[in-house]
Tab-separated table of C-alpha atoms in Angstrom:
chain	number	residue	atom	x	y	z
S	38	MET	CA	-42.366	-15.584	5.811
S	39	GLN	CA	-38.689	-16.135	4.991
S	40	ILE	CA	-36.850	-19.369	5.643
S	41	LYS	CA	-34.725	-17.678	8.317
S	42	GLU	CA	-37.908	-17.005	10.304
S	43	ILE	CA	-39.533	-20.371	9.615
S	44	LEU	CA	-36.489	-22.221	10.966
S	45	THR	CA	-36.951	-20.524	14.351
S	46	LEU	CA	-40.578	-21.667	14.765
S	47	THR	CA	-41.709	-24.434	17.096
S	48	PRO	CA	-43.358	-27.042	14.827
S	49	VAL	CA	-47.020	-27.624	15.721
S	50	GLN	CA	-48.322	-28.758	12.342
S	51	GLN	CA	-48.992	-25.131	11.358
S	52	GLU	CA	-49.328	-24.399	7.657
S	53	VAL	CA	-46.397	-22.534	6.074
S	54	THR	CA	-45.433	-21.583	2.556
S	55	VAL	CA	-41.774	-21.703	1.613
S	56	LYS	CA	-40.610	-19.790	-1.467
S	57	GLY	CA	-37.109	-20.115	-2.834
S	58	TRP	CA	-34.685	-21.858	-5.143
S	59	VAL	CA	-34.028	-25.585	-5.128
S	60	ARG	CA	-30.540	-26.524	-4.016
S	61	THR	CA	-30.951	-30.290	-4.204
S	62	LYS	CA	-33.625	-32.888	-4.854
S	63	ARG	CA	-33.211	-36.524	-3.869
S	64	GLY	CA	-35.226	-39.575	-3.004
S	65	GLN	CA	-37.332	-42.224	-4.653
S	66	ALA	CA	-40.957	-42.584	-5.665
S	67	ALA	CA	-42.169	-43.122	-2.093
S	68	VAL	CA	-40.579	-39.998	-0.656
S	69	THR	CA	-38.740	-37.020	-2.174
S	70	PHE	CA	-36.597	-34.539	-0.261
S	71	ILE	CA	-36.246	-31.010	-1.650
S	72	ALA	CA	-33.733	-28.555	-0.132
S	73	ILE	CA	-34.867	-24.956	-0.624
S	74	ASN	CA	-33.023	-21.709	0.037
S	75	ASP	CA	-34.302	-18.134	-0.302
S	76	GLY	CA	-31.089	-16.265	0.519
S	77	SER	CA	-32.221	-15.090	3.957
S	78	THR	CA	-29.890	-17.568	5.698
S	79	ILE	CA	-27.080	-19.985	4.960
S	80	HIS	CA	-29.417	-22.817	6.002
S	81	ASN	CA	-31.841	-24.596	3.678
S	82	ILE	CA	-35.237	-25.872	4.698
S	83	GLN	CA	-36.226	-29.360	3.664
S	84	ALA	CA	-39.570	-30.070	2.035
S	85	VAL	CA	-40.714	-33.696	2.132
S	86	VAL	CA	-43.021	-35.019	-0.558
S	87	GLU	CA	-44.622	-38.344	0.347
S	88	GLY	CA	-46.476	-40.756	-1.921
S	89	ASN	CA	-48.558	-39.310	-4.747
S	90	ASN	CA	-49.896	-36.191	-3.025
S	91	ILE	CA	-48.010	-33.976	-5.540
S	92	ASN	CA	-48.625	-34.314	-9.274
S	93	GLU	CA	-45.770	-36.297	-10.872
S	94	ASP	CA	-45.465	-33.910	-13.819
S	95	THR	CA	-45.087	-30.978	-11.433
S	96	LEU	CA	-42.478	-32.846	-9.385
S	97	LYS	CA	-40.412	-33.518	-12.512
S	98	LEU	CA	-40.040	-29.765	-12.989
S	99	VAL	CA	-38.526	-29.423	-9.517
S	100	THR	CA	-34.790	-29.542	-10.281
S	101	THR	CA	-31.645	-27.872	-8.958
S	102	GLY	CA	-31.934	-24.160	-9.715
S	103	SER	CA	-35.692	-24.091	-10.231
S	104	CYS	CA	-37.793	-21.608	-8.272
S	105	VAL	CA	-40.674	-23.056	-6.261
S	106	ALA	CA	-43.311	-22.375	-3.641
S	107	VAL	CA	-44.051	-25.272	-1.285
S	108	THR	CA	-47.042	-25.170	1.055
S	109	GLY	CA	-47.489	-27.708	3.813
S	110	LYS	CA	-47.331	-28.498	7.526
S	111	LEU	CA	-44.289	-27.552	9.597
S	112	ILE	CA	-43.182	-30.648	11.513
S	113	ALA	CA	-40.228	-31.746	13.601
S	114	SER	CA	-37.583	-33.315	11.403
S	115	VAL	CA	-36.829	-36.982	11.960
S	116	GLY	CA	-33.556	-36.701	10.048
S	117	SER	CA	-30.303	-35.108	11.161
S	118	GLY	CA	-29.150	-31.681	10.025
S	119	GLN	CA	-32.349	-29.731	10.626
S	120	ALA	CA	-34.822	-29.250	13.469
S	121	VAL	CA	-37.896	-28.685	11.314
S	122	GLU	CA	-39.114	-29.544	7.828
S	123	VAL	CA	-42.160	-28.995	5.676
S	124	LYS	CA	-44.487	-31.889	4.879
S	125	ALA	CA	-45.495	-30.773	1.392
S	126	GLU	CA	-49.156	-30.593	0.384
S	127	LYS	CA	-48.794	-28.274	-2.615
S	128	VAL	CA	-45.891	-27.448	-4.932
S	129	GLU	CA	-45.918	-24.578	-7.434
S	130	VAL	CA	-43.067	-24.119	-9.885
S	131	TYR	CA	-42.393	-20.462	-10.648
S	132	GLY	CA	-39.437	-21.024	-12.939
S	133	THR	CA	-37.754	-24.143	-14.257
S	134	ALA	CA	-34.036	-24.857	-14.668
S	135	ASP	CA	-32.740	-27.650	-16.862
S	136	GLU	CA	-29.511	-29.632	-16.621
S	137	THR	CA	-27.515	-26.725	-18.144
S	138	PHE	CA	-27.964	-24.696	-14.929
S	139	PRO	CA	-24.298	-23.973	-14.003
S	140	MET	CA	-24.672	-24.009	-10.213
S	141	GLN	CA	-25.109	-27.750	-9.800
S	142	PRO	CA	-24.517	-29.118	-6.255
S	143	LYS	CA	-20.747	-29.529	-6.424
S	144	ARG	CA	-17.710	-27.426	-5.583
S	145	HIS	CA	-16.923	-24.805	-8.215
S	146	SER	CA	-13.693	-22.847	-8.593
S	147	MET	CA	-13.719	-19.135	-7.824
S	148	GLU	CA	-12.597	-18.436	-11.400
S	149	PHE	CA	-15.609	-20.333	-12.764
S	150	LEU	CA	-17.961	-18.478	-10.433
S	151	ARG	CA	-16.564	-15.087	-11.501
S	152	GLU	CA	-17.508	-16.012	-15.052
S	153	LYS	CA	-21.033	-16.744	-13.771
S	154	ALA	CA	-21.339	-13.670	-11.568
S	155	HIS	CA	-25.023	-13.332	-12.490
S	156	LEU	CA	-25.700	-16.680	-10.781
S	157	ARG	CA	-22.982	-17.005	-8.142
S	158	PHE	CA	-25.183	-15.394	-5.480
S	159	ARG	CA	-27.042	-18.714	-5.368
S	160	THR	CA	-24.059	-20.567	-3.918
S	161	ASN	CA	-23.573	-20.875	-0.162
S	162	THR	CA	-20.245	-19.067	-0.311
S	163	PHE	CA	-21.521	-15.980	-2.078
S	164	GLY	CA	-24.768	-15.911	-0.159
S	165	ALA	CA	-22.699	-15.748	3.030
S	166	ILE	CA	-20.338	-13.093	1.656
S	167	PHE	CA	-23.086	-10.728	0.592
S	168	ARG	CA	-25.115	-11.101	3.770
S	169	ILE	CA	-21.957	-10.199	5.704
S	170	ARG	CA	-21.254	-7.304	3.323
S	171	HIS	CA	-24.742	-5.962	4.033
S	172	ALA	CA	-24.262	-6.316	7.801
S	173	LEU	CA	-20.953	-4.439	7.677
S	174	ALA	CA	-22.471	-1.616	5.605
S	175	PHE	CA	-25.360	-1.312	8.056
S	176	ALA	CA	-22.952	-1.316	11.024
S	177	ILE	CA	-20.885	1.461	9.428
S	178	HIS	CA	-23.905	3.727	9.019
S	179	LYS	CA	-25.153	2.858	12.515
S	180	TYR	CA	-21.786	3.594	14.119
S	181	PHE	CA	-21.434	7.008	12.555
S	182	ASN	CA	-25.070	7.942	13.106
S	183	ASP	CA	-24.916	6.946	16.768
S	184	ASN	CA	-21.722	8.970	17.215
S	185	GLY	CA	-23.046	12.242	15.808
S	186	PHE	CA	-21.663	12.095	12.264
S	187	PHE	CA	-23.515	13.382	9.225
S	188	TYR	CA	-23.538	11.322	6.020
S	189	LEU	CA	-22.214	13.516	3.197
S	190	HIS	CA	-22.663	12.529	-0.439
S	191	THR	CA	-19.554	13.724	-2.250
S	192	PRO	CA	-19.420	13.942	-6.073
S	193	ILE	CA	-18.670	10.966	-8.279
S	194	ILE	CA	-17.711	13.263	-11.157
S	195	THR	CA	-14.857	15.560	-10.183
S	196	ALA	CA	-12.246	17.908	-11.643
S	197	SER	CA	-9.715	17.189	-8.863
S	198	ASP	CA	-7.390	14.264	-8.194
S	199	ALA	CA	-7.283	13.864	-4.416
S	200	GLU	CA	-4.216	11.638	-4.455
S	201	GLY	CA	-2.294	13.344	-7.248
S	202	ALA	CA	-1.879	9.921	-8.889
S	203	GLY	CA	-3.348	10.791	-12.268
S	204	GLU	CA	-4.807	7.288	-12.788
S	205	MET	CA	-8.383	8.383	-13.366
S	206	PHE	CA	-11.255	7.546	-15.697
S	207	HIS	CA	-12.165	10.514	-17.883
S	208	VAL	CA	-15.788	11.639	-18.177
S	209	THR	CA	-16.725	13.359	-21.417
S	210	THR	CA	-19.517	13.933	-23.919
S	211	LEU	CA	-17.094	14.933	-26.669
S	212	ASP	CA	-16.910	12.928	-29.886
S	213	ILE	CA	-13.877	10.764	-29.169
S	214	LYS	CA	-13.329	10.184	-32.893
S	215	ASN	CA	-13.282	13.906	-33.689
S	216	PRO	CA	-12.937	16.019	-30.543
S	217	PRO	CA	-12.721	19.810	-30.778
S	218	LYS	CA	-9.151	21.125	-30.650
S	219	THR	CA	-7.513	24.309	-29.416
S	220	GLU	CA	-5.113	26.368	-31.522
S	221	THR	CA	-2.250	24.373	-30.012
S	222	GLY	CA	-3.831	21.047	-31.028
S	223	ASP	CA	-4.930	19.994	-27.550
S	224	ILE	CA	-8.465	18.748	-26.857
S	225	ASP	CA	-10.662	21.759	-26.162
S	226	TYR	CA	-12.467	20.784	-22.968
S	227	LYS	CA	-14.261	24.122	-22.923
S	228	GLU	CA	-16.565	22.498	-25.481
S	229	ASP	CA	-17.246	19.565	-23.123
S	230	PHE	CA	-20.366	19.166	-20.976
S	231	PHE	CA	-18.796	20.684	-17.850
S	232	GLY	CA	-16.595	23.112	-19.733
S	233	ARG	CA	-13.469	21.513	-18.324
S	234	GLU	CA	-11.702	18.164	-18.037
S	235	THR	CA	-13.485	15.865	-15.545
S	236	SER	CA	-13.033	12.340	-14.215
S	237	LEU	CA	-14.563	9.742	-11.935
S	238	THR	CA	-13.495	10.366	-8.353
S	239	VAL	CA	-10.676	8.512	-6.615
S	240	SER	CA	-11.749	9.808	-3.202
S	241	GLY	CA	-14.375	11.948	-1.516
S	242	GLN	CA	-11.898	13.249	1.030
S	243	LEU	CA	-11.228	16.770	-0.216
S	244	GLU	CA	-14.933	17.536	-0.529
S	245	GLY	CA	-15.513	15.778	2.789
S	246	GLU	CA	-13.143	18.199	4.482
S	247	LEU	CA	-15.320	21.094	3.301
S	248	GLY	CA	-18.295	19.536	5.073
S	249	ALA	CA	-16.334	18.832	8.248
S	250	LEU	CA	-15.242	22.477	8.450
S	251	ALA	CA	-18.878	23.430	9.011
S	252	LEU	CA	-20.706	20.340	10.292
S	253	SER	CA	-17.774	19.187	12.481
S	254	LYS	CA	-18.278	15.426	11.977
S	255	ILE	CA	-19.056	13.926	8.571
S	256	TYR	CA	-18.442	10.671	6.740
S	257	THR	CA	-18.674	9.588	3.142
S	258	PHE	CA	-19.504	6.089	1.919
S	259	GLY	CA	-19.566	5.808	-1.830
S	260	PRO	CA	-18.029	4.412	-5.006
S	261	THR	CA	-14.538	5.428	-6.079
S	262	PHE	CA	-12.589	4.618	-9.227
S	263	ARG	CA	-8.955	4.086	-10.197
S	264	ALA	CA	-7.733	3.405	-13.724
S	265	GLU	CA	-4.786	1.372	-12.495
S	266	ASN	CA	-3.899	-1.425	-14.909
S	267	SER	CA	-3.473	-4.009	-12.173
S	268	ASN	CA	-4.753	-7.576	-12.134
S	269	THR	CA	-3.757	-8.496	-8.594
S	270	THR	CA	-6.046	-10.079	-5.997
S	271	ARG	CA	-6.082	-6.740	-4.107
S	272	HIS	CA	-7.109	-4.288	-6.839
S	273	LEU	CA	-10.411	-3.192	-8.368
S	274	ALA	CA	-11.138	-0.372	-10.806
S	275	GLU	CA	-14.427	0.378	-9.005
S	276	PHE	CA	-14.691	0.041	-5.241
S	277	TRP	CA	-16.338	1.651	-2.215
S	278	MET	CA	-14.688	3.908	0.338
S	279	ILE	CA	-15.615	5.045	3.837
S	280	GLU	CA	-14.011	8.389	4.723
S	281	PRO	CA	-14.810	10.200	7.978
S	282	GLU	CA	-13.541	13.752	8.490
S	283	VAL	CA	-13.698	15.482	11.862
S	284	ALA	CA	-13.043	19.109	12.771
S	285	PHE	CA	-10.976	19.743	15.920
S	286	TYR	CA	-9.476	16.231	15.768
S	287	GLU	CA	-5.719	15.799	15.836
S	288	LEU	CA	-3.702	12.647	15.156
S	289	GLU	CA	-4.363	10.967	18.513
S	290	ASP	CA	-8.114	11.550	18.173
S	291	ASN	CA	-8.001	10.131	14.646
S	292	MET	CA	-6.292	6.942	15.844
S	293	THR	CA	-8.828	6.487	18.618
S	294	LEU	CA	-11.713	6.935	16.166
S	295	ALA	CA	-10.249	4.438	13.682
S	296	GLU	CA	-9.685	1.801	16.369
S	297	ASP	CA	-13.111	2.175	17.942
S	298	PHE	CA	-14.850	2.246	14.565
S	299	VAL	CA	-13.248	-0.835	13.063
S	300	GLN	CA	-13.648	-2.861	16.272
S	301	TYR	CA	-17.333	-1.918	16.383
S	302	VAL	CA	-18.152	-3.021	12.832
S	303	ILE	CA	-16.238	-6.313	13.132
S	304	LYS	CA	-17.887	-7.042	16.472
S	305	TYR	CA	-21.258	-6.360	14.832
S	306	ALA	CA	-20.493	-8.973	12.183
S	307	LEU	CA	-19.419	-11.498	14.813
S	308	GLU	CA	-22.670	-10.989	16.712
S	309	ASN	CA	-25.034	-10.866	13.753
S	310	CYS	CA	-23.470	-13.136	11.116
S	311	ALA	CA	-22.431	-16.126	13.234
S	312	ASP	CA	-23.804	-18.828	10.906
S	313	ASP	CA	-22.300	-17.288	7.775
S	314	LEU	CA	-18.932	-16.766	9.475
S	315	ALA	CA	-18.938	-20.360	10.746
S	316	PHE	CA	-19.577	-21.588	7.204
S	317	LEU	CA	-16.786	-19.415	5.751
S	318	GLU	CA	-14.402	-20.468	8.516
S	319	LYS	CA	-14.974	-24.142	7.689
S	320	ARG	CA	-14.567	-23.386	3.991
S	321	LEU	CA	-11.243	-21.671	4.700
S	322	LEU	CA	-10.003	-24.563	6.844
S	323	ASP	CA	-10.911	-27.063	4.115
S	324	GLU	CA	-9.138	-24.910	1.522
S	325	GLU	CA	-5.971	-24.618	3.590
S	326	LYS	CA	-5.679	-28.385	4.069
S	327	ASN	CA	-4.344	-28.502	0.520
S	328	LYS	CA	-1.661	-25.893	1.214
S	329	PRO	CA	1.847	-26.482	2.593
S	330	GLN	CA	2.047	-25.912	6.352
S	331	ASN	CA	4.087	-22.712	5.984
S	332	GLU	CA	1.361	-21.149	3.794
S	333	ARG	CA	-1.498	-21.816	6.199
S	334	SER	CA	-2.941	-19.122	8.443
S	335	ASP	CA	-1.820	-19.047	12.055
S	336	MET	CA	-5.372	-18.244	13.120
S	337	SER	CA	-8.800	-19.448	12.072
S	338	LEU	CA	-11.183	-16.851	10.640
S	339	ILE	CA	-13.057	-16.282	13.904
S	340	GLU	CA	-9.774	-16.139	15.864
S	341	LYS	CA	-8.477	-13.484	13.468
S	342	LEU	CA	-11.596	-11.358	13.942
S	343	ARG	CA	-11.445	-11.756	17.708
S	344	PHE	CA	-7.741	-10.824	17.522
S	345	VAL	CA	-8.797	-7.394	16.246
S	346	VAL	CA	-11.832	-6.940	18.496
S	347	ASP	CA	-10.212	-8.080	21.752
S	348	ASN	CA	-6.812	-6.348	21.523
S	349	LYS	CA	-5.935	-2.725	22.106
S	350	PHE	CA	-4.045	-1.523	19.037
S	351	GLU	CA	-0.321	-0.871	19.459
S	352	ARG	CA	0.696	2.675	18.506
S	353	LEU	CA	4.191	3.621	17.366
S	354	THR	CA	5.921	5.873	14.878
S	355	TYR	CA	7.167	4.857	11.451
S	356	THR	CA	10.731	5.522	12.668
S	357	GLU	CA	10.278	3.153	15.624
S	358	ALA	CA	8.829	0.523	13.261
S	359	ILE	CA	11.862	0.781	10.966
S	360	GLU	CA	14.171	0.269	13.962
S	361	ILE	CA	12.236	-2.883	14.944
S	362	LEU	CA	12.369	-4.230	11.404
S	363	LEU	CA	16.116	-3.558	11.101
S	364	LYS	CA	16.704	-5.587	14.273
S	365	SER	CA	14.339	-8.375	13.220
S	366	LYS	CA	15.434	-11.919	12.401
S	367	PRO	CA	13.870	-11.888	8.885
S	368	HIS	CA	15.867	-8.756	8.020
S	369	LYS	CA	19.152	-10.069	9.429
S	370	GLU	CA	18.672	-13.394	7.624
S	371	LYS	CA	17.619	-11.572	4.419
S	372	LYS	CA	14.205	-13.258	4.371
S	373	PHE	CA	12.286	-10.083	3.584
S	374	GLN	CA	11.653	-9.783	-0.148
S	375	TYR	CA	11.900	-5.983	0.033
S	376	PRO	CA	14.761	-4.067	1.730
S	377	VAL	CA	14.245	-2.137	4.948
S	378	GLU	CA	15.523	1.405	5.399
S	379	TRP	CA	14.150	4.716	6.607
S	380	GLY	CA	12.182	6.398	3.849
S	381	ILE	CA	10.711	3.296	2.193
S	382	ASP	CA	6.996	2.746	1.714
S	383	LEU	CA	6.481	-0.285	3.949
S	384	GLN	CA	5.435	-3.470	2.155
S	385	SER	CA	2.784	-5.908	3.335
S	386	GLU	CA	5.460	-8.350	4.574
S	387	HIS	CA	6.893	-5.650	6.866
S	388	GLU	CA	3.476	-4.619	8.169
S	389	ARG	CA	2.440	-8.224	8.816
S	390	TYR	CA	5.675	-8.929	10.690
S	391	LEU	CA	4.938	-6.059	13.065
S	392	VAL	CA	1.351	-7.229	13.628
S	393	GLU	CA	1.660	-11.013	13.628
S	394	LYS	CA	5.173	-11.671	14.934
S	395	HIS	CA	6.453	-8.700	16.912
S	396	PHE	CA	3.468	-7.142	18.703
S	397	LYS	CA	0.881	-9.910	18.170
S	398	LYS	CA	-1.874	-7.294	18.018
S	399	PRO	CA	-3.162	-4.732	15.479
S	400	VAL	CA	-0.783	-1.826	14.984
S	401	ILE	CA	-1.181	1.865	14.154
S	402	LEU	CA	1.899	3.458	12.593
S	403	THR	CA	2.265	7.237	12.588
S	404	ASN	CA	4.508	10.068	11.391
S	405	TYR	CA	5.595	8.762	7.984
S	406	PRO	CA	8.226	10.445	5.761
S	407	ARG	CA	6.590	13.357	3.938
S	408	GLU	CA	7.988	12.261	0.555
S	409	ILE	CA	5.879	9.068	0.485
S	410	LYS	CA	2.627	10.660	1.641
S	411	ALA	CA	-0.010	12.918	0.096
S	412	PHE	CA	0.201	16.713	-0.088
S	413	TYR	CA	-2.685	17.375	2.322
S	414	MET	CA	-1.094	15.767	5.411
S	415	LYS	CA	-0.011	18.060	8.238
S	416	GLN	CA	3.730	18.540	8.355
S	417	ASP	CA	5.624	17.768	11.541
S	418	ALA	CA	8.011	20.281	13.095
S	419	ASP	CA	11.031	18.188	12.051
S	420	GLY	CA	10.361	18.972	8.383
S	421	LYS	CA	10.872	15.297	7.481
S	422	THR	CA	7.622	13.617	8.526
S	423	VAL	CA	3.888	14.226	8.391
S	424	ARG	CA	1.076	13.405	10.798
S	425	ALA	CA	-0.044	10.320	8.899
S	426	MET	CA	-1.401	7.082	10.338
S	427	ASP	CA	-1.917	3.583	8.955
S	428	VAL	CA	-3.854	0.820	10.725
S	429	LEU	CA	-2.323	-2.624	10.173
S	430	PHE	CA	-4.206	-5.939	10.476
S	431	PRO	CA	-3.088	-9.583	10.478
S	432	GLY	CA	-3.041	-11.320	7.120
S	433	ILE	CA	-3.650	-8.132	5.161
S	434	GLY	CA	-1.320	-5.378	6.367
S	435	GLU	CA	-2.667	-1.834	5.915
S	436	ILE	CA	-6.455	-1.616	6.068
S	437	ILE	CA	-6.925	2.068	7.023
S	438	GLY	CA	-4.891	5.081	5.956
S	439	GLY	CA	-5.394	8.581	7.309
S	440	SER	CA	-3.848	11.707	8.720
S	441	GLN	CA	-4.274	14.984	10.457
S	442	ARG	CA	-4.793	17.444	7.597
S	443	GLU	CA	-2.598	20.471	6.993
S	444	ASP	CA	-4.572	23.467	8.252
S	445	ASP	CA	-1.934	26.161	7.618
S	446	TYR	CA	-2.619	27.945	4.316
S	447	GLU	CA	0.972	28.831	3.429
S	448	LYS	CA	2.321	25.377	4.248
S	449	LEU	CA	-0.432	23.679	2.264
S	450	LEU	CA	0.035	25.992	-0.725
S	451	SER	CA	3.771	25.363	-0.706
S	452	ARG	CA	3.257	21.595	-0.598
S	453	VAL	CA	0.681	21.720	-3.418
S	454	LYS	CA	3.194	23.508	-5.652
S	455	GLU	CA	5.972	21.161	-4.562
S	456	VAL	CA	4.097	18.046	-5.767
S	457	GLY	CA	3.164	19.709	-9.070
S	458	ILE	CA	-0.536	20.416	-8.549
S	459	ASP	CA	-1.871	23.635	-10.070
S	460	PRO	CA	-3.307	25.647	-7.147
S	461	GLU	CA	-6.027	26.957	-9.466
S	462	ASN	CA	-7.451	23.434	-9.748
S	463	ILE	CA	-8.120	23.219	-6.001
S	464	TRP	CA	-8.593	26.875	-5.141
S	465	TRP	CA	-11.729	26.002	-3.174
S	466	TYR	CA	-9.815	23.507	-1.008
S	467	LEU	CA	-7.042	25.984	-0.300
S	468	GLU	CA	-9.551	28.720	0.516
S	469	THR	CA	-10.924	26.770	3.490
S	470	ARG	CA	-7.531	27.387	5.135
S	471	LYS	CA	-8.009	31.135	4.701
S	472	PHE	CA	-11.461	31.421	6.263
S	473	GLY	CA	-11.769	29.968	9.744
S	474	SER	CA	-9.255	27.155	9.394
S	475	ALA	CA	-9.259	24.550	12.147
S	476	PRO	CA	-7.351	21.429	13.103
S	477	HIS	CA	-9.036	18.431	11.492
S	478	ALA	CA	-8.318	14.823	10.659
S	479	GLY	CA	-9.757	11.818	8.880
S	480	PHE	CA	-9.045	8.485	7.288
S	481	GLY	CA	-10.098	6.182	4.467
S	482	LEU	CA	-11.166	2.556	4.672
S	483	GLY	CA	-11.619	0.550	1.495
S	484	PHE	CA	-14.884	-1.285	2.070
S	485	GLU	CA	-13.906	-4.306	-0.035
S	486	ARG	CA	-10.670	-4.616	1.955
S	487	LEU	CA	-12.769	-4.807	5.114
S	488	VAL	CA	-15.158	-7.376	3.626
S	489	LEU	CA	-12.164	-9.381	2.409
S	490	PHE	CA	-10.734	-9.449	5.933
S	491	VAL	CA	-14.002	-10.342	7.661
S	492	THR	CA	-14.990	-13.107	5.228
S	493	GLY	CA	-11.531	-14.660	4.921
S	494	MET	CA	-11.695	-14.560	1.124
S	495	THR	CA	-8.394	-14.180	-0.730
S	496	ASN	CA	-9.446	-12.309	-3.884
S	497	ILE	CA	-11.087	-8.894	-3.730
S	498	ARG	CA	-13.136	-9.731	-6.838
S	499	ASP	CA	-15.116	-12.178	-4.719
S	500	VAL	CA	-16.427	-9.624	-2.194
S	501	ILE	CA	-18.046	-7.156	-4.604
S	502	ALA	CA	-21.125	-8.108	-6.576
S	503	PHE	CA	-19.829	-7.237	-10.035
S	504	PRO	CA	-16.056	-6.676	-10.113
S	505	ARG	CA	-14.649	-4.111	-12.515
S	506	THR	CA	-11.056	-4.919	-13.474
S	507	PRO	CA	-8.802	-4.357	-16.530
S	508	LYS	CA	-10.440	-5.836	-19.645
S	509	SER	CA	-13.469	-6.906	-17.609
S	510	ALA	CA	-16.780	-5.048	-17.275
S	511	GLU	CA	-19.238	-7.927	-17.624
S	512	PHE	CA	-22.701	-7.982	-16.084
């Protein structure tokens, strides 16, 4: 039985066995208190060792970080902080940990814990983060399953670049010291495993569209990779993406899906991760006490989550958003770091102003300039904008990006050539517009961005188990 279950029991002197890792050990010869955690909950259970009923040599091996099994009677706790405790009758030490164990009971910096990523799960903070991450992943699958979507596994190795960005990790079996060459001196990828140049995927969207144009409603949820040499708190080289694609959906349907979906998964976390969220909220409040007032969040963590769940999202066009920003006080007083004009790719400061100051609710922006959006987005009749949509959240700005997809073959082909993509490389994608094309739409949600928002953490490297970043592929 896990500690999470034991803590819910009514104590009637029943025998229980607690297995887990020691967080703290304190006390004197007469009585020793051992706090044990098995990862099932943020809460520890206390084992009480009285007198000499446990061998002294065994008790000496019980230290912070050691792994133990304690068997005894479950009794009502006389101390504060817990309702029940275990009166120990037997202690077995599975694995010892000496004084060099890094996770001693004190506050550690996030930088230190990233260096100890193999052990950071044992801290309260990371235990809470990864239980919440699990709950969000489960909620995502449950939402789509309950709404008639099919889970499609799109390839990790691909010959296409969905975004046209070119920042991809190459996959090859060629001898990198002496690769085969063509007559022109280029690497001869015909000699490679797949007979052509391949990379790790940046998105499952294009392949997802193929599934949607037969199964109607699909979603992907898998790892994606970008070889962007960025060391910011918002970037990872390996991350997870959720990408639904739906046939017969247009832009309005896509916005409704995104709003309903993201509210559902956050509400699920609020209902099923209350203890972990309460712990992280307190941690965030303690952390912000050391910040200047103007750098502190306007809302607590729970308030921010409720802000998203309880408000209907405001919908407006990119053009309307630019007009609001141009009339705003920060723009007139030149307090925005980045300039505002039609045609710019909005920065986080602009998006957060719209959400936090102007509308005071989540925002969905639509109909962006075609020049700043991807080739596959459906072109509007004005020739200047496309049927794109971005969902904006407090504290983070854009969290979801999507669009209605271009379903007209000639328009899509023209746009592909315009952005410099060889049509031969995505002939299969183009061909779906020749055989039974249909209106369809979808969006992408970076899973780590969502976990970052829900947990209140400030660095994306702290919400994935083993972060992959430039010059870092430890563990």
